[in-house]
């Protein structure tokens, strides 16, 4: 189509993916094949100290933007689920007139989401656990909520191994505590929903048209949305529309930023 460029111009595409998610989701099956060698992966759960502190999303975005600054300016940012507000802030931090943002099935965690996550994590660690034992961290300041939830998760580990060293208990629960740290930051109070770029939805998912540049409802299952190339032509079209007019940057290999 006239006026559009190829989705491959040598600059990297940033993909934000949760490395500890089960089942895992990845943009690998979705990206146009020519972009596979030109992507930077960011795992939000690898933010330094996330298992111990709850930095706000703006602080996290600045951290990842500084990491990305060591390579060519990205041509786009892709994200999904609860990483979408982080992705929005990250795109705003990147140099240039406006880095395109494409998100799949966006979710903004509510005030009760961290407690729901804590329950799920605890049950995964001990399926005999009485849900009534899980502390209600809803409404607590984020740092207090993480501290209380962390102590509870350690107790779940040590109840079956009372002589376990504290450092080992910390290590065994670090991934769960990082999930909670990120979710607490993503569930923070906000004046309005984040304004997203291009949104691609699976069946049953929703996002207001007014809160995005465009919304595309595919009718695909979540599995097909992420696990097949069904949305690749749409993604390629969106990236082509927004292809920068600057000279091609230096090719950047796929790597994980951590």
Short mmCIF file of C-alpha atoms in Angstrom, two decimals, residues 47-229:
data_model
loop_
_atom_site.label_atom_id
_atom_site.label_comp_id
_atom_site.label_asym_id
_atom_site.label_seq_id
_atom_site.Cartn_x
_atom_site.Cartn_y
_atom_site.Cartn_z
CA UNK A 47 13.00 -5.40 37.68
CA UNK A 48 15.71 -5.20 40.39
CA UNK A 49 14.37 -5.74 43.90
CA UNK A 50 10.77 -6.21 42.84
CA UNK A 51 10.34 -9.02 45.38
CA UNK A 52 11.19 -6.61 48.20
CA UNK A 53 9.81 -3.24 47.08
CA UNK A 54 6.91 -1.81 45.08
CA UNK A 55 8.24 0.93 42.81
CA UNK A 56 5.59 2.75 40.82
CA UNK A 57 5.17 1.91 37.15
CA UNK A 58 6.70 5.21 36.02
CA UNK A 59 9.92 4.35 37.86
CA UNK A 60 9.95 0.90 36.30
CA UNK A 61 9.37 2.38 32.85
CA UNK A 62 12.33 4.73 33.24
CA UNK A 63 14.53 1.80 34.27
CA UNK A 64 13.62 -0.23 31.18
CA UNK A 65 13.94 2.82 28.92
CA UNK A 66 17.48 3.31 30.19
CA UNK A 67 18.26 -0.34 29.43
CA UNK A 68 16.83 0.00 25.92
CA UNK A 69 18.85 3.17 25.31
CA UNK A 70 21.94 1.01 24.82
CA UNK A 71 20.61 -0.18 21.43
CA UNK A 72 18.88 1.42 18.45
CA UNK A 73 15.60 3.23 19.24
CA UNK A 74 12.77 0.68 19.04
CA UNK A 75 10.22 0.93 16.26
CA UNK A 76 7.37 -0.35 18.48
CA UNK A 77 6.44 -1.74 21.90
CA UNK A 78 4.24 -4.82 22.29
CA UNK A 79 2.64 -5.96 25.55
CA UNK A 80 -0.30 -7.90 26.96
CA UNK A 81 -2.43 -8.34 30.06
CA UNK A 82 -1.38 -6.31 33.12
CA UNK A 83 1.84 -5.08 31.50
CA UNK A 84 -0.02 -2.66 29.24
CA UNK A 85 0.18 0.40 31.48
CA UNK A 86 3.90 -0.18 31.98
CA UNK A 87 4.19 -0.45 28.20
CA UNK A 88 2.36 2.85 27.74
CA UNK A 89 4.72 4.63 30.13
CA UNK A 90 7.74 2.96 28.54
CA UNK A 91 6.71 4.07 25.04
CA UNK A 92 6.40 7.63 26.35
CA UNK A 93 9.94 7.44 27.76
CA UNK A 94 11.55 6.35 24.50
CA UNK A 95 13.14 8.91 22.18
CA UNK A 96 11.43 10.00 19.01
CA UNK A 97 8.09 11.54 18.06
CA UNK A 98 6.05 8.67 19.49
CA UNK A 99 6.82 4.96 19.66
CA UNK A 100 3.84 2.87 18.47
CA UNK A 101 2.23 0.64 21.09
CA UNK A 102 0.31 -2.56 20.30
CA UNK A 103 -1.27 -4.53 23.14
CA UNK A 104 -3.11 -7.85 23.26
CA UNK A 105 -5.91 -8.45 25.76
CA UNK A 106 -5.11 -5.52 28.09
CA UNK A 107 -6.03 -5.79 31.76
CA UNK A 108 -5.85 -3.14 34.47
CA UNK A 109 -5.69 -4.87 37.88
CA UNK A 110 -8.23 -3.67 40.43
CA UNK A 111 -7.77 -3.14 44.19
CA UNK A 112 -8.64 -6.76 44.97
CA UNK A 113 -6.36 -8.31 42.34
CA UNK A 114 -3.23 -8.60 44.56
CA UNK A 115 -5.14 -10.55 47.20
CA UNK A 116 -6.59 -12.84 44.51
CA UNK A 117 -3.08 -13.42 43.19
CA UNK A 118 -1.78 -14.12 46.69
CA UNK A 119 -4.46 -16.77 47.15
CA UNK A 120 -3.59 -18.41 43.81
CA UNK A 121 0.13 -18.40 44.60
CA UNK A 122 -0.42 -19.87 48.06
CA UNK A 123 -2.67 -22.63 46.75
CA UNK A 124 -0.11 -23.48 44.09
CA UNK A 125 2.42 -23.95 46.89
CA UNK A 126 0.04 -25.92 49.15
CA UNK A 127 -3.24 -27.12 47.67
CA UNK A 128 -4.46 -28.19 51.13
CA UNK A 129 -4.33 -24.61 52.37
CA UNK A 130 -7.51 -23.15 53.85
CA UNK A 131 -8.21 -19.96 51.83
CA UNK A 132 -9.32 -18.30 55.06
CA UNK A 133 -5.68 -18.36 56.18
CA UNK A 134 -4.63 -16.03 53.38
CA UNK A 135 -4.34 -12.47 54.72
CA UNK A 136 -6.49 -9.80 53.15
CA UNK A 137 -3.98 -7.24 51.89
CA UNK A 138 -6.60 -5.20 50.06
CA UNK A 139 -6.43 -1.52 50.92
CA UNK A 140 -3.02 -1.67 52.58
CA UNK A 141 -0.23 0.61 51.36
CA UNK A 142 1.63 -1.29 48.68
CA UNK A 143 4.83 -1.73 50.69
CA UNK A 144 2.88 -3.02 53.70
CA UNK A 145 0.84 -5.35 51.52
CA UNK A 146 3.97 -6.85 49.99
CA UNK A 147 5.62 -7.24 53.39
CA UNK A 148 2.60 -9.03 54.87
CA UNK A 149 2.09 -11.21 51.81
CA UNK A 150 5.79 -12.10 51.72
CA UNK A 151 5.76 -13.19 55.35
CA UNK A 152 2.73 -15.36 54.66
CA UNK A 153 4.31 -17.01 51.61
CA UNK A 154 7.45 -17.80 53.63
CA UNK A 155 5.24 -19.33 56.31
CA UNK A 156 3.63 -21.60 53.71
CA UNK A 157 7.08 -22.88 52.78
CA UNK A 158 8.38 -23.28 56.32
CA UNK A 159 5.30 -25.00 57.75
CA UNK A 160 6.37 -28.14 55.92
CA UNK A 161 10.05 -27.53 56.65
CA UNK A 162 10.29 -25.66 59.97
CA UNK A 163 14.10 -25.89 60.06
CA UNK A 164 14.48 -24.27 56.65
CA UNK A 165 16.98 -21.43 56.55
CA UNK A 166 15.42 -17.97 56.08
CA UNK A 167 17.60 -17.23 53.07
CA UNK A 168 16.41 -20.39 51.36
CA UNK A 169 12.78 -19.53 52.14
CA UNK A 170 13.38 -16.14 50.54
CA UNK A 171 14.86 -17.75 47.47
CA UNK A 172 12.02 -20.26 47.16
CA UNK A 173 9.41 -17.50 47.27
CA UNK A 174 11.23 -14.82 45.27
CA UNK A 175 9.34 -15.43 42.02
CA UNK A 176 5.97 -15.28 43.78
CA UNK A 177 6.91 -12.12 45.65
CA UNK A 178 8.05 -10.46 42.43
CA UNK A 179 4.66 -11.24 40.89
CA UNK A 180 3.00 -9.59 43.86
CA UNK A 181 5.31 -6.60 43.71
CA UNK A 182 4.47 -5.97 40.08
CA UNK A 183 0.76 -6.58 40.54
CA UNK A 184 0.64 -4.18 43.48
CA UNK A 185 2.29 -1.50 41.36
CA UNK A 186 -0.07 -2.16 38.45
CA UNK A 187 -3.11 -2.05 40.76
CA UNK A 188 -2.26 1.36 42.20
CA UNK A 189 -4.97 4.01 42.24
CA UNK A 190 -5.27 6.02 39.03
CA UNK A 191 -7.44 8.91 37.89
CA UNK A 192 -8.45 7.22 34.62
CA UNK A 193 -7.70 4.08 32.59
CA UNK A 194 -4.46 4.25 30.63
CA UNK A 195 -4.78 5.52 27.08
CA UNK A 196 -3.45 2.69 24.93
CA UNK A 197 -2.27 2.52 21.37
CA UNK A 198 -3.63 -0.28 19.16
CA UNK A 199 -5.55 -2.96 21.06
CA UNK A 200 -6.12 -6.50 19.77
CA UNK A 201 -8.72 -8.54 21.66
CA UNK A 202 -9.57 -12.21 21.89
CA UNK A 203 -13.18 -13.33 22.23
CA UNK A 204 -14.75 -12.24 25.49
CA UNK A 205 -12.14 -9.54 26.14
CA UNK A 206 -13.10 -5.88 26.08
CA UNK A 207 -11.48 -2.48 26.03
CA UNK A 208 -13.28 0.85 25.52
CA UNK A 209 -12.80 2.34 22.07
CA UNK A 210 -12.34 5.76 23.65
CA UNK A 211 -9.29 4.55 25.62
CA UNK A 212 -7.20 3.43 22.65
CA UNK A 213 -6.04 4.62 19.28
CA UNK A 214 -7.82 1.65 17.74
CA UNK A 215 -9.50 -1.53 19.00
CA UNK A 216 -9.55 -4.74 16.95
CA UNK A 217 -11.90 -7.53 18.09
CA UNK A 218 -10.73 -10.78 16.53
CA UNK A 219 -13.15 -13.41 17.85
CA UNK A 220 -10.15 -15.70 18.43
CA UNK A 221 -9.69 -17.73 21.61
CA UNK A 222 -6.92 -16.59 23.95
CA UNK A 223 -4.90 -19.66 22.92
CA UNK A 224 -5.22 -18.85 19.23
CA UNK A 225 -4.57 -15.15 19.78
CA UNK A 226 -1.16 -15.87 21.32
CA UNK A 227 -0.31 -19.31 20.01
CA UNK A 228 -0.92 -18.97 16.28
CA UNK A 229 -0.04 -16.47 13.53
#
